[in-house]
Short mmCIF file of C-alpha atoms in Angstrom, two decimals:
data_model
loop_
_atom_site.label_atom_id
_atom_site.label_comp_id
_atom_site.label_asym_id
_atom_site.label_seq_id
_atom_site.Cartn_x
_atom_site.Cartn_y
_atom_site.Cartn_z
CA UNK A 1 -4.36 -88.25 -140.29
CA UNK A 2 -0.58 -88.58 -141.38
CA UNK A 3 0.29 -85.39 -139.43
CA UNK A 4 -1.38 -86.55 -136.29
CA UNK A 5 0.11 -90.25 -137.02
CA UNK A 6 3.51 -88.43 -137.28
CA UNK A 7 3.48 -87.68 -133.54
CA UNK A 8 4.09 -90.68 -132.63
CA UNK A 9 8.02 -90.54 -131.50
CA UNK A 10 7.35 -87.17 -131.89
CA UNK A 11 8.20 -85.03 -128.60
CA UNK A 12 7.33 -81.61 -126.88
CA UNK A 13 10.98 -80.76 -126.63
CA UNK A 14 13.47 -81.51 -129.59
CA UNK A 15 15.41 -83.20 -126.72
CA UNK A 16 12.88 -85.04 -125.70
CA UNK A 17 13.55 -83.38 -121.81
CA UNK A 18 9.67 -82.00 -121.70
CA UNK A 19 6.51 -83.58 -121.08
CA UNK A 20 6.68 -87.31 -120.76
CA UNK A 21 4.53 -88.94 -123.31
CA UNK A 22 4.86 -88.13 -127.14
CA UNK A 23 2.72 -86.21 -128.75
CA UNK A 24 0.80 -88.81 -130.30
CA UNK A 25 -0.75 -90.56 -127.17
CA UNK A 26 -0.50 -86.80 -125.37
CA UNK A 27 -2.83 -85.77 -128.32
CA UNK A 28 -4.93 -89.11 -127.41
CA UNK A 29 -5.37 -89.02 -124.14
CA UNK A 30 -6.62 -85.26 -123.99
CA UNK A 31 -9.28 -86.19 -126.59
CA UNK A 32 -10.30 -88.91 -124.91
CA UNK A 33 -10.45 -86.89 -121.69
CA UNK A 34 -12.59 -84.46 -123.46
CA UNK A 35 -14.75 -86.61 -125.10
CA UNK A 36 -16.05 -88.38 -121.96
CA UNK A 37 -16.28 -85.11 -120.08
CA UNK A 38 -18.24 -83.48 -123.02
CA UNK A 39 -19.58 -85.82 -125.64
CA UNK A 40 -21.40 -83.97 -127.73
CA UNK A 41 -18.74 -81.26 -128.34
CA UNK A 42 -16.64 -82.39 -131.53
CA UNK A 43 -14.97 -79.64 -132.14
CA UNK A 44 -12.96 -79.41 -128.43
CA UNK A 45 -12.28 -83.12 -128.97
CA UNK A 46 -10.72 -82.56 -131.63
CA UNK A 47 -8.95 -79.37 -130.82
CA UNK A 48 -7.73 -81.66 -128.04
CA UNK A 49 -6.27 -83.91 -130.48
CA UNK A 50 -4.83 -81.26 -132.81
CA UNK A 51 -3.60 -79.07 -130.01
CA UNK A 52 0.21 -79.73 -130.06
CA UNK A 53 0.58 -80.11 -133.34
CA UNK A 54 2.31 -76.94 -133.76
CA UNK A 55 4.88 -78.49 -131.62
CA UNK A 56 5.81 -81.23 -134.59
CA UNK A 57 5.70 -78.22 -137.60
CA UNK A 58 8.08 -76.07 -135.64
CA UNK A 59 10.42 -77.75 -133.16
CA UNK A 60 11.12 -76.00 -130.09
CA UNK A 61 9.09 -72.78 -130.36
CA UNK A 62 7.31 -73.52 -127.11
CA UNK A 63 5.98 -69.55 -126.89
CA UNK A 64 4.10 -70.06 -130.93
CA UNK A 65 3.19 -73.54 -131.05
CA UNK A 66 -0.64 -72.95 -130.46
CA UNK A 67 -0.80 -70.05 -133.34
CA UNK A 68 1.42 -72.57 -135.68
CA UNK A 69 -1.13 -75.16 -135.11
CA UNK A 70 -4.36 -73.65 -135.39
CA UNK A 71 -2.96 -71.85 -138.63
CA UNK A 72 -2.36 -75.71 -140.00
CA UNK A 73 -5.70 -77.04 -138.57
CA UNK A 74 -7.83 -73.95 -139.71
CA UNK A 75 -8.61 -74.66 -143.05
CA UNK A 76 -9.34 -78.21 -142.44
CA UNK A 77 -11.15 -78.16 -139.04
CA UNK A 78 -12.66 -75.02 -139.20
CA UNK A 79 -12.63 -71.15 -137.13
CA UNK A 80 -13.46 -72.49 -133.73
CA UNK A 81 -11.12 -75.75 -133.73
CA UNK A 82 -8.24 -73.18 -134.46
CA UNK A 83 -9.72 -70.64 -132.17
CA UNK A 84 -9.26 -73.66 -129.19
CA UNK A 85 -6.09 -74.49 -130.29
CA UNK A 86 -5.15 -70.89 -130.42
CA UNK A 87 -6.08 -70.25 -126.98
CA UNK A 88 -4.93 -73.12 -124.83
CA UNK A 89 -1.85 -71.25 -123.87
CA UNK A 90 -3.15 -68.02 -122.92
CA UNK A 91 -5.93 -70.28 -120.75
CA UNK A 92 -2.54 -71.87 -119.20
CA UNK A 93 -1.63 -68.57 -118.56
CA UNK A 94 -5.16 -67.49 -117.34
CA UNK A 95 -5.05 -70.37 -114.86
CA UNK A 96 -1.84 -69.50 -113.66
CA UNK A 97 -3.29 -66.00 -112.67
CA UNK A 98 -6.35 -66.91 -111.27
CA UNK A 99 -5.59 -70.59 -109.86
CA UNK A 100 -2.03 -70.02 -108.73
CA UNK A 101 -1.02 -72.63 -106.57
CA UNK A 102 -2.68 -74.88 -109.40
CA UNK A 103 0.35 -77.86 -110.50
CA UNK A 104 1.37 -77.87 -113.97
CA UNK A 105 3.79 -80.44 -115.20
CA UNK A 106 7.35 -79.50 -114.88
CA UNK A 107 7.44 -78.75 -118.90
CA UNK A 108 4.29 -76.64 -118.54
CA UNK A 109 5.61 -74.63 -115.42
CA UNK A 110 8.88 -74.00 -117.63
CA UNK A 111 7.15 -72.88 -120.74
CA UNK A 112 5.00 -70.65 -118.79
CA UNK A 113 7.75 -67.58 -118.47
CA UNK A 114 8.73 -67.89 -122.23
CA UNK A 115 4.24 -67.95 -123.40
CA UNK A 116 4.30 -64.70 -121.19
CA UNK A 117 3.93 -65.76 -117.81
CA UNK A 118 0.60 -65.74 -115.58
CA UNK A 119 -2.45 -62.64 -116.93
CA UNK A 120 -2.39 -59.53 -115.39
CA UNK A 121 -5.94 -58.27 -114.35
CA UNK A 122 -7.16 -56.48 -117.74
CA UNK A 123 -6.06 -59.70 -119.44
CA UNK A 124 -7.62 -62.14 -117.37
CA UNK A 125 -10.91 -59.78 -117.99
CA UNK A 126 -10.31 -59.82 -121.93
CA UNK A 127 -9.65 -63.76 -121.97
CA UNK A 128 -12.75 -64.55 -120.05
CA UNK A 129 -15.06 -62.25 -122.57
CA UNK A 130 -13.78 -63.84 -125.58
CA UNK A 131 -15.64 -66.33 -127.58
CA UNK A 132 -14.84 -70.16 -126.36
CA UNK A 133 -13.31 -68.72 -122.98
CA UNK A 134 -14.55 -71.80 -120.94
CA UNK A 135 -14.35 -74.09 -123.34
CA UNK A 136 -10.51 -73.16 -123.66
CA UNK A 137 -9.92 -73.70 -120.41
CA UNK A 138 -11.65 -77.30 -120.41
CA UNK A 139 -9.14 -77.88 -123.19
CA UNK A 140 -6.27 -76.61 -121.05
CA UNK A 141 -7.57 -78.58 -117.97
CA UNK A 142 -7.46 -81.72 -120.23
CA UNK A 143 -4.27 -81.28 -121.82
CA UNK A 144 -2.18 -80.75 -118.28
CA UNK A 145 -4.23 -84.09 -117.00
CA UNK A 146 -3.19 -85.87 -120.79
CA UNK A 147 0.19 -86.78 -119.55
CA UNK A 148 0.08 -90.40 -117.91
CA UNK A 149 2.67 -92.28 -119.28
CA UNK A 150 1.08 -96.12 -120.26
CA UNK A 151 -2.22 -94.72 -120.26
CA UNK A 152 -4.32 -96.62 -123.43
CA UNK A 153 -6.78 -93.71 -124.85
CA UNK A 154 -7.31 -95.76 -127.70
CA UNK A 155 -6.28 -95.50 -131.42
CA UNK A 156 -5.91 -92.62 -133.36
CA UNK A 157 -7.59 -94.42 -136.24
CA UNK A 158 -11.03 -94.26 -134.13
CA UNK A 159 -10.64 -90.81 -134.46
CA UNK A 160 -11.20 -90.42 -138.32
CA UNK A 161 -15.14 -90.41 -138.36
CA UNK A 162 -14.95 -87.64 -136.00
CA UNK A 163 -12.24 -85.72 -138.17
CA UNK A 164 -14.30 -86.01 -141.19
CA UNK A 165 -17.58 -84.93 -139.30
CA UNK A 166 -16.07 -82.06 -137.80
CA UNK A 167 -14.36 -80.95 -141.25
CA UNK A 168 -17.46 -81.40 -143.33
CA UNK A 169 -18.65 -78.53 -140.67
CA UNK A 170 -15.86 -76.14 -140.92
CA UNK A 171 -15.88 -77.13 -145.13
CA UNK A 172 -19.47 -76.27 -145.30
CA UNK A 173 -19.52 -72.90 -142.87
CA UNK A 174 -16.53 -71.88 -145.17
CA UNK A 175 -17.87 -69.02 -147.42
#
């Protein structure tokens, strides 16, 4: 909770010249968008909370943000909240390729190049056989729609019972 409380003021961009909310309501309003779109799926909510975090642990490494953060959220929130987290860039990246007019916010379109740029064919094939391949690119989906400045997704203190839930899971699945 004090790391995701920490993104508030926090920003994509050291110069604050990326996306336009902070990470803290950006992290917010993707859960939320998750949540109603897929209730009973705790784990993507909370990999849509969790998702930028590498962003605040290593500021301005837009191309390893998602491995930095799913290393940090792994032993607390278990394989497949990291595994999400992982893979929301390569699913921007899948997008790109197979959705190419699709918009992506001016920060997204910019980070794109630097996170490898849109999949060729044999990885578009090995991204959509891998283990939480949809379910990545719900995340993804959410995150580019999580960016409405003024939009109220709530608290992030309503998202502790969840937290806990989903970390007593990954705590007892851990060997």
């Amino acid at each position: 909770m004090e790391l995701l409380l920490a993104c508030r003021g926090a920003w994509d961009t050291p110069d604050r010249s990326g996306d336009p909310v902070d990470l803290h309501d950006h992290g917010l309003q993707t859960a939320a968008l998750l949540r109603r779109s897929h209730p009973f799926d705790k784990e993507l909510q909370v990999a849509g909370l969790v998702h930028d975090l590498g962003h605040l642990l290593f500021p301005g490494d837009d191309a390893g943000h998602a491995d930095h953060a799913a290393q940090a959220v792994r032993p607390l929130l278990g394989e497949r909240v990291a595994r999400l987290v992982r893979l929301h860039v390569p699913a921007k990246r899948y997008l790109a390729a197979v959705e190419p007019g699709r918009a992506l916010s001016p920060q997204s379109a910019l980070t794109l190049h630097a996170q490898g740029g849109p999949m060729d064919g044999a990885e578009i094939r090995a991204f959509a056989a891998g283990p939480d391949a949809e379910a990545a690119v719900t995340l993804r989906q959410a995150d580019d729609a999580g960016k409405v400045v003024g939009l109220d997704a709530g608290v992030m203190e309503d998202w502790r019972p969840v937290l806990e839930l989903v970390a007593a899971g990954a705590y007892e699945r851990t060997p």
